CSV table of C-alpha atoms in Angstrom, one decimal:
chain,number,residue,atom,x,y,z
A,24,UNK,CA,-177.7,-131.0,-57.2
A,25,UNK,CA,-175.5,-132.7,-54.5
A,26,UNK,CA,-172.8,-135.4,-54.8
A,27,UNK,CA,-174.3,-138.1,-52.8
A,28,UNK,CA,-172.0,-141.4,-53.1
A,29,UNK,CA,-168.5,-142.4,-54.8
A,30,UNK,CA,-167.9,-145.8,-56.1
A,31,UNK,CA,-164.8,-147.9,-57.1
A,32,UNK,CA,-164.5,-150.9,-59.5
A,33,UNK,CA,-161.4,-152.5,-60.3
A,34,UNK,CA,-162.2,-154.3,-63.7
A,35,UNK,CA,-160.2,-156.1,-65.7
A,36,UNK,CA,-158.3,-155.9,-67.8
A,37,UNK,CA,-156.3,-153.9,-65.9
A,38,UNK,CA,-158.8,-150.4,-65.5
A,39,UNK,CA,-160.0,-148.8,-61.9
A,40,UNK,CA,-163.6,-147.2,-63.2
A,41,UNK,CA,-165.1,-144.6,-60.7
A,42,UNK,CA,-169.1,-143.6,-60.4
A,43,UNK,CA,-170.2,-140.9,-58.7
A,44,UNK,CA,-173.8,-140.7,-57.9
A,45,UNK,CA,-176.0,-137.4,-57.3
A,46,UNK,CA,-179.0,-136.9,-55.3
A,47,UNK,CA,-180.8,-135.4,-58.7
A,48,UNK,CA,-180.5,-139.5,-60.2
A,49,UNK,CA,-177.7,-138.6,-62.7
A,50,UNK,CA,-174.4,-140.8,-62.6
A,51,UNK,CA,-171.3,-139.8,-63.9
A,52,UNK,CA,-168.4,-142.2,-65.1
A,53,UNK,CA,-164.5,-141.4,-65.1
A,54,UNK,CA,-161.4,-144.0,-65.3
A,55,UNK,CA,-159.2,-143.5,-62.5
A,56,UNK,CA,-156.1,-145.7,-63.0
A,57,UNK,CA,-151.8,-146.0,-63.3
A,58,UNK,CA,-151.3,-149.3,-65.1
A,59,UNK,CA,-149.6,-151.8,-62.7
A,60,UNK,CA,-151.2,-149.7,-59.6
A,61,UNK,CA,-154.9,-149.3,-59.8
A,62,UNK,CA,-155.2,-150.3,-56.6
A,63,UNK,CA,-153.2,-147.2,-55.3
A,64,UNK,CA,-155.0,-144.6,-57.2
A,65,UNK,CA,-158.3,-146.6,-55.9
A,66,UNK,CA,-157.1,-146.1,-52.4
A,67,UNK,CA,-156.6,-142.6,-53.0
A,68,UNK,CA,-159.7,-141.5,-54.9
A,69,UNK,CA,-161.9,-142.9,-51.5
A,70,UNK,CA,-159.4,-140.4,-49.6
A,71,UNK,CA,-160.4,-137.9,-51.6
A,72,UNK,CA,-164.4,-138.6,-50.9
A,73,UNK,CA,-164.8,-136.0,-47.8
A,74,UNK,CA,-164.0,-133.3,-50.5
A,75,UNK,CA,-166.5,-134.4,-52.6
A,76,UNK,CA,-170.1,-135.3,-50.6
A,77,UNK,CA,-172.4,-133.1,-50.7
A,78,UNK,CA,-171.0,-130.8,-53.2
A,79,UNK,CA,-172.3,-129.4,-56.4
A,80,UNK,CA,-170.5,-131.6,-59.3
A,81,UNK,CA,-171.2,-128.8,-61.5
A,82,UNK,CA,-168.3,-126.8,-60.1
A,83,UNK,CA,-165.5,-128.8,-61.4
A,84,UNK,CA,-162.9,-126.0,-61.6
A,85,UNK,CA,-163.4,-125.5,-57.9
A,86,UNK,CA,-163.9,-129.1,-57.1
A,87,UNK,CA,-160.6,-129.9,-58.9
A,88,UNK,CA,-158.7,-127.0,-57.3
A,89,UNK,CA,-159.7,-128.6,-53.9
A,90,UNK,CA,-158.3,-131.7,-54.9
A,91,UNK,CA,-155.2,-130.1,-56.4
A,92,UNK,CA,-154.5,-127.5,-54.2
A,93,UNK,CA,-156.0,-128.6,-50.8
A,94,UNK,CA,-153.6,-131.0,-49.9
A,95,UNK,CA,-150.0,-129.9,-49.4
A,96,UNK,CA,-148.5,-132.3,-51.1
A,97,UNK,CA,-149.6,-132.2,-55.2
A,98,UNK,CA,-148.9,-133.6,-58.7
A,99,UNK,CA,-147.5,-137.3,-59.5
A,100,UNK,CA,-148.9,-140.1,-60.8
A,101,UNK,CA,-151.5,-141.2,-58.1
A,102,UNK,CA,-152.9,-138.1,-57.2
A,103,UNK,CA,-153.3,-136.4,-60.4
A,104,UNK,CA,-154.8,-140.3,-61.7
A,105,UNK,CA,-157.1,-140.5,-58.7
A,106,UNK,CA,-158.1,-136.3,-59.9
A,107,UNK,CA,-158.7,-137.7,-63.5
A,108,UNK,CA,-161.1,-140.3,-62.9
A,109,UNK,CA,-163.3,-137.8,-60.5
A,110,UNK,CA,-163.2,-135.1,-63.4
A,111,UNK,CA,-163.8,-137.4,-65.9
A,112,UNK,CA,-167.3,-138.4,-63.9
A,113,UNK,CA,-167.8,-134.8,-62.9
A,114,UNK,CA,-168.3,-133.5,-66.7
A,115,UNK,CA,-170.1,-137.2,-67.4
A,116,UNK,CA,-173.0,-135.4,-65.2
A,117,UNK,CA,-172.4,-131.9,-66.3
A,118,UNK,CA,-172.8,-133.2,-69.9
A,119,UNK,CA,-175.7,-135.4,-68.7
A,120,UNK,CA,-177.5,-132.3,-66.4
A,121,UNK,CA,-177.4,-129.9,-69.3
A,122,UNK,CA,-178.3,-132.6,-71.9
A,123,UNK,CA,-175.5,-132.0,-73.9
A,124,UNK,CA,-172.2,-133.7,-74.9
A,125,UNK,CA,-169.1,-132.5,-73.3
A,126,UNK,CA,-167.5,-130.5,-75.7
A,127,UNK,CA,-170.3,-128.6,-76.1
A,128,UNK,CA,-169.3,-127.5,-72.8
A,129,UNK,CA,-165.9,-126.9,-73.2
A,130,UNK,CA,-166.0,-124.7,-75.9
A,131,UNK,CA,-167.9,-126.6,-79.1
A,132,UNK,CA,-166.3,-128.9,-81.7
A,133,UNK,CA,-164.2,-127.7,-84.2
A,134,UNK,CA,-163.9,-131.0,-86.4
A,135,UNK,CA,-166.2,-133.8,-87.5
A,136,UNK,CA,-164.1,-136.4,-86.5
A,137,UNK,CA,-161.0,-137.8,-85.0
A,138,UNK,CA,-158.2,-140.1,-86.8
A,139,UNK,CA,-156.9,-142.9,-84.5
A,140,UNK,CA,-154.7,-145.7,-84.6
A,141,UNK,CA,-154.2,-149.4,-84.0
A,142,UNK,CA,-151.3,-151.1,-81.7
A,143,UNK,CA,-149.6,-154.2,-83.7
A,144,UNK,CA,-146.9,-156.3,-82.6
A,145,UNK,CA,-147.1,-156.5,-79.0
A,146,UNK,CA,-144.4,-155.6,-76.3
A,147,UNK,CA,-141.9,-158.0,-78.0
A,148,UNK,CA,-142.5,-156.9,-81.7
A,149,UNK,CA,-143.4,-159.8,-83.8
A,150,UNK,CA,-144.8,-160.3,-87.6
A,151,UNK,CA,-145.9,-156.8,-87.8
A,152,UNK,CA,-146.0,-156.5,-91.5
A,153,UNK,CA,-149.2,-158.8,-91.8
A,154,UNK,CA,-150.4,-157.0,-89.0
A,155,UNK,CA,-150.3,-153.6,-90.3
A,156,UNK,CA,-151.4,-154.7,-93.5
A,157,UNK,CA,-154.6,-156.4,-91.5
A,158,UNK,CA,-154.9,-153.4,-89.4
A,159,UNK,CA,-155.2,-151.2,-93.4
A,160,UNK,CA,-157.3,-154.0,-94.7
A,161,UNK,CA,-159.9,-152.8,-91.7
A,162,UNK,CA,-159.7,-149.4,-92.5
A,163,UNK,CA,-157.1,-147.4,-90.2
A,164,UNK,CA,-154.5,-145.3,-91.8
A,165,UNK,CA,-151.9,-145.7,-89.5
A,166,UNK,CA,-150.5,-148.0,-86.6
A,167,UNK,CA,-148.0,-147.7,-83.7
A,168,UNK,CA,-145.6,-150.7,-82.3
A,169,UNK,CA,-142.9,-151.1,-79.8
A,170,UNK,CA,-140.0,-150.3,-81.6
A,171,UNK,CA,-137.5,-152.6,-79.6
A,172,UNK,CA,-137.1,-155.5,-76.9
A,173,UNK,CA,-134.9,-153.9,-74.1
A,174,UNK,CA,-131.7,-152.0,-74.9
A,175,UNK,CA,-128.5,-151.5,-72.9
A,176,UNK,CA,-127.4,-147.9,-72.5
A,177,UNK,CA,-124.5,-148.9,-75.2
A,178,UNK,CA,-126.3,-152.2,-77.1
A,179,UNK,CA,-125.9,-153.8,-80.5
A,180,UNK,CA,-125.9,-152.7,-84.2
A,181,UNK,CA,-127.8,-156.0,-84.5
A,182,UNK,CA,-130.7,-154.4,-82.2
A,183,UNK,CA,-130.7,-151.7,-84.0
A,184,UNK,CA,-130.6,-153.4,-87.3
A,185,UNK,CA,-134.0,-155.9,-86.0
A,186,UNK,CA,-135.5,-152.8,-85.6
A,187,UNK,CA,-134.8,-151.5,-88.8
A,188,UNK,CA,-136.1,-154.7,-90.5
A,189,UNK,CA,-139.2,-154.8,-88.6
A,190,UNK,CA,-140.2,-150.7,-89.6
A,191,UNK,CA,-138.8,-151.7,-93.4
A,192,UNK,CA,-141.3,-154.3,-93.8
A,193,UNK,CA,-144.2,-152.8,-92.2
A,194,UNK,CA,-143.4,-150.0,-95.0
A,195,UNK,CA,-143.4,-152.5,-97.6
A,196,UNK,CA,-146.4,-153.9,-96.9
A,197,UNK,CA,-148.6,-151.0,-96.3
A,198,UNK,CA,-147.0,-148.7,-98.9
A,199,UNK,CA,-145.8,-144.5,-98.8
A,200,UNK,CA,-147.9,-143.1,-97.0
A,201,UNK,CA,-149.6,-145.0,-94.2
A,202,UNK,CA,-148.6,-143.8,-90.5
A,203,UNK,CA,-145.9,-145.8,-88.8
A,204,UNK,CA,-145.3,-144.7,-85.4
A,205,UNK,CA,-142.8,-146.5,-83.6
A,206,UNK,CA,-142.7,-146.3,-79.8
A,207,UNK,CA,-139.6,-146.7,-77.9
A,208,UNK,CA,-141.4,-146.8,-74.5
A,209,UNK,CA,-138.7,-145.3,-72.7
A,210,UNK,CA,-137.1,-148.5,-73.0
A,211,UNK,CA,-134.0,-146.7,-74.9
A,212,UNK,CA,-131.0,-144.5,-73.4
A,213,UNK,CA,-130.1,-141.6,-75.1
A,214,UNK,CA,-127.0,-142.9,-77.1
A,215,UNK,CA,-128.9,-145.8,-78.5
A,216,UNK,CA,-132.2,-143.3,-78.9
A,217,UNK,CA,-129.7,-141.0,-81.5
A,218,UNK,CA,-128.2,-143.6,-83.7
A,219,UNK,CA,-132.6,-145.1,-83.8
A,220,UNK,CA,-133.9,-142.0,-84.4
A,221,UNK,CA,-131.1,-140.9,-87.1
A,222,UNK,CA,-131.5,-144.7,-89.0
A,223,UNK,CA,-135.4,-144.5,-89.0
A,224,UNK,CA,-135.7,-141.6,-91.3
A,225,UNK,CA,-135.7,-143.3,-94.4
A,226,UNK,CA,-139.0,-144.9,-93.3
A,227,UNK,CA,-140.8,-141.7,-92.9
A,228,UNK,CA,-142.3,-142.5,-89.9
A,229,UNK,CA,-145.5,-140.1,-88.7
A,230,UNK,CA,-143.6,-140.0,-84.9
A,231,UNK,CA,-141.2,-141.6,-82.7
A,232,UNK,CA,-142.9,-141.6,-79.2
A,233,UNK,CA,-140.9,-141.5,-76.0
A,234,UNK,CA,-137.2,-141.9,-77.4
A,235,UNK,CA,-136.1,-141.2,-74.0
A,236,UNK,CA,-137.8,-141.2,-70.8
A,237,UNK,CA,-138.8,-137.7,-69.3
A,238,UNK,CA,-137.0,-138.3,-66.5
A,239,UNK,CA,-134.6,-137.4,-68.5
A,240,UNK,CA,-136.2,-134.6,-70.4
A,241,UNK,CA,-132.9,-132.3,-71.3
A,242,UNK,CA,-132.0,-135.3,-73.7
A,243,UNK,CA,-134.9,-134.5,-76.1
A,244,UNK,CA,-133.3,-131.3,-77.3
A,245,UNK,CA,-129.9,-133.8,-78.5
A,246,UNK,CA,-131.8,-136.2,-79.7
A,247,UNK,CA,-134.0,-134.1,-81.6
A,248,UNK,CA,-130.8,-132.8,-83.4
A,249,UNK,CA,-129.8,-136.0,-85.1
A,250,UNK,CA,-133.8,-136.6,-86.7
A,251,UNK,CA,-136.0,-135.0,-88.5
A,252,UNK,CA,-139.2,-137.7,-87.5
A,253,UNK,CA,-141.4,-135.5,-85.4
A,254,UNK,CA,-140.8,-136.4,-81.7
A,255,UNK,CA,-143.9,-137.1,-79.7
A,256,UNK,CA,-143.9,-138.2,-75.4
A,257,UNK,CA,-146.0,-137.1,-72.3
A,258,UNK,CA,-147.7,-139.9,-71.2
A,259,UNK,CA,-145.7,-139.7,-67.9
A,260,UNK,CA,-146.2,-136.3,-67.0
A,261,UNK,CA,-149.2,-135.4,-65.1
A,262,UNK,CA,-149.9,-131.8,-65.1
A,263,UNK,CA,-149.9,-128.2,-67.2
A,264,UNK,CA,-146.5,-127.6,-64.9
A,265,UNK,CA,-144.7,-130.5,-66.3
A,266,UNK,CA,-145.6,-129.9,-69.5
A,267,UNK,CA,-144.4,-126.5,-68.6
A,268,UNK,CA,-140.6,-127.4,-68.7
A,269,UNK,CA,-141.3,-130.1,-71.5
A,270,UNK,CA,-142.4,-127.3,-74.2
A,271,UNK,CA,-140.2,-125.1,-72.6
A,272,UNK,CA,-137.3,-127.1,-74.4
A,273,UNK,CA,-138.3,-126.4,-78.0
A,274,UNK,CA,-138.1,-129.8,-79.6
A,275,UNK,CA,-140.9,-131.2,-79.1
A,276,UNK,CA,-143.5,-131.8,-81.6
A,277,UNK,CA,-146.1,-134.1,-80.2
A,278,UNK,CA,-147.4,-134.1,-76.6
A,279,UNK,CA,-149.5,-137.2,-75.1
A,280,UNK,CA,-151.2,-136.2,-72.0
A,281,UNK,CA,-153.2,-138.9,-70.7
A,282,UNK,CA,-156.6,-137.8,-69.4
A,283,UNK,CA,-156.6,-140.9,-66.7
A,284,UNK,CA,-153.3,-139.4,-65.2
A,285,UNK,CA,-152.8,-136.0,-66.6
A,286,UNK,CA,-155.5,-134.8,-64.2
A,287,UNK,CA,-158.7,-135.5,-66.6
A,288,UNK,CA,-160.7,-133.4,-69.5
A,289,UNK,CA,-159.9,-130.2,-67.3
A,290,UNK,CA,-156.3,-129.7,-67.0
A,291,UNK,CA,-155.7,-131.7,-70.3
A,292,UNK,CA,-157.5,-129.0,-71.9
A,293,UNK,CA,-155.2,-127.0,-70.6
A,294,UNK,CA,-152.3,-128.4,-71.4
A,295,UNK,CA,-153.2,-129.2,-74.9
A,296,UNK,CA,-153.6,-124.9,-75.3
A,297,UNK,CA,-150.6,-124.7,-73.8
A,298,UNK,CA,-148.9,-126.5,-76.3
A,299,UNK,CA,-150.9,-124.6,-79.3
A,300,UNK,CA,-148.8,-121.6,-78.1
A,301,UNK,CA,-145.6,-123.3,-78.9
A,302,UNK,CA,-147.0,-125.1,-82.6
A,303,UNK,CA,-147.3,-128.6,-81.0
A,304,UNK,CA,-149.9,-130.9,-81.8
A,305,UNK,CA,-151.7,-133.6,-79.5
A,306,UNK,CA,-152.8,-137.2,-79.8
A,307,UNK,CA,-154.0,-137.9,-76.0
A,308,UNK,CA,-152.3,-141.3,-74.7
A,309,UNK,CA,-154.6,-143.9,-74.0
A,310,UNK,CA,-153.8,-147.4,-73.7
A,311,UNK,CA,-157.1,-147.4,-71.4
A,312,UNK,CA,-160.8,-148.8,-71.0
A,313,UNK,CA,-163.8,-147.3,-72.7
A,314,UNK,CA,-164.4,-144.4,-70.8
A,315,UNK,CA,-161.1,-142.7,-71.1
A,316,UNK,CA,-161.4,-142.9,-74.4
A,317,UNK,CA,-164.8,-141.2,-74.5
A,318,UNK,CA,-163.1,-138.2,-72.3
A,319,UNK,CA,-160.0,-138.1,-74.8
A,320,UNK,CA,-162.9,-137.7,-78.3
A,321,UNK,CA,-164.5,-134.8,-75.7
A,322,UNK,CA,-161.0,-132.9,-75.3
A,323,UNK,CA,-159.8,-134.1,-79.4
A,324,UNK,CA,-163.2,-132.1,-80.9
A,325,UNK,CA,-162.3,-128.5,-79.4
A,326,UNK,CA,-158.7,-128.7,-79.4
A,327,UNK,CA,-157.5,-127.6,-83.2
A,328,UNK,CA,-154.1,-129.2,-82.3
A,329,UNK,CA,-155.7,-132.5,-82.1
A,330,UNK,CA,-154.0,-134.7,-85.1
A,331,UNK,CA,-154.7,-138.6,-83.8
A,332,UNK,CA,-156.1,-140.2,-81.1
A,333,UNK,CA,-154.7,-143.6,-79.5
A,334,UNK,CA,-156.9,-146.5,-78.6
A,335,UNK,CA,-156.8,-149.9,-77.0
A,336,UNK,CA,-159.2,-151.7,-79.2
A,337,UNK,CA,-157.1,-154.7,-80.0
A,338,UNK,CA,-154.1,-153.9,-78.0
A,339,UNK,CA,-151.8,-156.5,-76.3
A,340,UNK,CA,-152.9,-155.7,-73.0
A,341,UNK,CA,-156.0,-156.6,-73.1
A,342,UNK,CA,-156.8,-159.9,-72.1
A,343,UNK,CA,-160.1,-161.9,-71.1
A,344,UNK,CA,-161.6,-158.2,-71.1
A,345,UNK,CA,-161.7,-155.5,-73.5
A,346,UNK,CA,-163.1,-152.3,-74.2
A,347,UNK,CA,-166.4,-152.3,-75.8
A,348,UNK,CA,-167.6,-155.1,-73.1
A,349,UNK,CA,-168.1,-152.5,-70.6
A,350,UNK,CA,-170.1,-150.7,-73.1
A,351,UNK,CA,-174.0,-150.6,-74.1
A,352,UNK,CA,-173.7,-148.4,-76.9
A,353,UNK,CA,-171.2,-149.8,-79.2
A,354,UNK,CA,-172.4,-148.4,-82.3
A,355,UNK,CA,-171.1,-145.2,-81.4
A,356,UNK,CA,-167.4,-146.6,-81.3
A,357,UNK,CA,-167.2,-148.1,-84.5
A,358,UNK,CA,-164.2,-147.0,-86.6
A,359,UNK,CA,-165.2,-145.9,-90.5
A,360,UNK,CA,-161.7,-144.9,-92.8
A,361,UNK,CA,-160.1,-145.0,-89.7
A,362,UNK,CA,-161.5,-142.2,-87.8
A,363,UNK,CA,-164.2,-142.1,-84.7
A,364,UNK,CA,-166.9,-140.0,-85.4
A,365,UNK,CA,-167.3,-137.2,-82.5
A,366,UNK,CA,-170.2,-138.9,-79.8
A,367,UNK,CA,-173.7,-137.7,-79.8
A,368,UNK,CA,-174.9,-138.4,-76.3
A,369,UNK,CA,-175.0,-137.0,-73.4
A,370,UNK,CA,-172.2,-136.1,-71.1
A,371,UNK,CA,-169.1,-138.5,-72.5
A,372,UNK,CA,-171.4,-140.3,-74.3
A,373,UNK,CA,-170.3,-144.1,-73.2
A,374,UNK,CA,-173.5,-146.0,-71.7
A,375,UNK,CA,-171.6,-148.3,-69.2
A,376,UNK,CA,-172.6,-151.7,-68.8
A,377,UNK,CA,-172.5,-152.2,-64.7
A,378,UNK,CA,-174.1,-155.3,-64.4
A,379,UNK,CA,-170.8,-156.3,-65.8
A,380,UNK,CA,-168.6,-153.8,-63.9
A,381,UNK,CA,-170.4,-154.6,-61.0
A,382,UNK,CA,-169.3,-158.8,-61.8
A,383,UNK,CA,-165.8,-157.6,-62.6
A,384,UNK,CA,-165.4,-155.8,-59.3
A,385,UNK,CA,-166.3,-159.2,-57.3
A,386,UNK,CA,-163.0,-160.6,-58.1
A,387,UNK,CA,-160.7,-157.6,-59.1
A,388,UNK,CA,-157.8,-157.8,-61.3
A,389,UNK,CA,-154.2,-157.1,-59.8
A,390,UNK,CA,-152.4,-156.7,-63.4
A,391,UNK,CA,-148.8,-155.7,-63.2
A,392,UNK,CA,-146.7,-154.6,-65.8
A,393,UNK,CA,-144.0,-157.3,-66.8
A,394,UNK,CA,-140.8,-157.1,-65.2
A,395,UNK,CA,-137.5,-157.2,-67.6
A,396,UNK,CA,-134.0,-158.1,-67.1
A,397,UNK,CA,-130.5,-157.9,-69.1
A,398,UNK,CA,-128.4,-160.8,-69.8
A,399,UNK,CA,-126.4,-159.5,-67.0
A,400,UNK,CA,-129.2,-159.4,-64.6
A,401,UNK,CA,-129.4,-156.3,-64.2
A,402,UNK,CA,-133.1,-154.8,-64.6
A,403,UNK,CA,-134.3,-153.3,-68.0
A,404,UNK,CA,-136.6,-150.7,-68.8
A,405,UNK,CA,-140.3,-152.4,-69.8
């Protein structure tokens, strides 16, 4: 079996699908995408095509060591994105060839099922206690939200008091024990991130996600002294050698590699042993289309680490599109208690629907990510 052809779609909402074709008639499907550039990591993934004709898609570790390794410059958020995508669609036809679902490949499924999660509020967080209590109502047991609007390195007690509102009632109206995560987005500094974390505790919330950015990665270890919330982040690193230094520190307690930029299903695999070694649990990021979500339920059923699983069904983003229009077989994403039953099918087990991706692609999408400012001017973290 050869690789034969390489196709790009840009599909809205805001995705960058890629299909690779083989000369044995079986397609594979991967999402190849940085919010805000997927145009980029398009542009790079038909770069990476000479690599790829004509080659076996079977041998992904050497395929993605090519990729990886071959050029002399590595890692970052376009290369390692443009890598996903082509390893998501490399195991779709592995999976598809042996007539098998992925993680059947990768080692066989150690759980039934996977909890996930609902987004609420939006990225100015609004009315989220009758969203949460909706979001129960349907069946999830837990929820994430933006935790704040954007915050000066030194900001107001009256932020961080909105904040604490906001968490107090989503508490009250979904009771004890329902998961709250709160997500600061990296939109906090670290001495706002200390006095949050510290004030949310009473809420029992399941995780605080990014409190800082990573850019700034020696901050988790002081933050992480004034909470005891569990402290989850990695959606911006994009490789086993970031996450390297990040577990390296000791206080983390959730990592969120995303398997559109973390370099797909085979380094995440990696990195989600890696963090196994050091007691840390994973809930892949993924804010993304249908078919990154199939590759994170593929990675979730081996990994024993694997506590939640984030989706965009419902999310903010998604406008005009979402993510079961792109698929055929929607019955196999339906939520029951709140948990996704591990896929059946073939490969990642997401039919795509590309009479539609196909329509989408004929006028694609050029969705940036919104652009905030201060009352000073001065530009804020989104």
């Amino acid at each position: 079996m050869k690789i034969t052809k390489i196709n790009t779609y840009l599909v809205r909402p805001r995705w960058c699908f890629v299909e690779i074709e083989t000369d044995a008639e079986i397609t594979g499907w991967g999402e190849a995408v940085i919010e805000g550039k997927a145009a980029t990591v398009k542009a790079c993934v038909e770069e990476m095509k000479d690599y790829l004709l004509g080659v076996d898609p079977k041998n992904i570790e050497d395929i993605w060591n090519t990729l990886y390794r071959g050029g002399f410059y590595r890692g970052g958020p376009i290369l390692m994105s443009a890598i996903s995508g082509i390893d998501q669609a490399l195991w779709d036809i592995k999976g598809k060839y042996y007539k098998t679902p992925v993680y059947d490949l990768i080692g066989g499924s150690c759980r039934k099922n996977i909890r996930v999660y609902s987004w609420i509020g939006g990225d100015r967080p609004s009315d989220v206690a009758n969203a949460a209590k909706e979001k129960k109502a349907e069946g999830f047991t837990a929820i994430k939200m933006n935790a704040t609007e954007e915050l000066q390195y030194i900001d107001t007690y009256e932020k961080v008091d909105q904040v604490l509102e906001r968490v107090s009632s989503i508490r009250d109206a979904v009771g004890k024990y329902f998961g709250i995560a709160i997500d600061f987005h990296g939109r906090v500094h670290k001495p706002m991130a200390k006095i949050l974390a510290k004030k949310l505790e009473e809420f029992n919330p399941m995780f605080i996600e990014e409190p800082v950015l990573c850019d700034n990665m020696e901050s988790f270890v002081e933050v992480a002294r004034y909470t005891n919330i569990p402290i989850a982040t990695g959606e911006r690193l994009f490789s086993r050698w970031d996450f390297k230094r990040l577990l390296s520190l000791g206080c983390i307690d959730i990592i969120q590699p995303d398997l559109s930029h973390a370099g797909g299903i085979t380094e995440v695999k990696k990195i989600a042993s890696m963090a196994e070694a050091y007691d840390v649990a994973l809930a892949p990021h993924c804010p993304l289309g249908p078919i990154a979500l199939s590759a994170c339920i593929q990675v979730d059923a081996t990994c024993h680490n694997a506590i939640i699983q984030e989706q965009s069904m419902g999310i903010h983003y998604n406008e005009n599109r979402s993510v079961l229009d792109y698929v055929m077989n929607k019955e196999d994403f339906k939520f029951i208690d709140g948990d996704l039953i591990l896929p059946v099918k073939p490969g990642l087990g997401v039919e795509v629907n590309k009479a539609l991706v196909l329509e989408e692609n004929e006028t694609p999408h050029n969705w940036k990510n919104p652009v905030w400012r201060h009352r000073d001017g001065s530009i804020a973290e989104w």
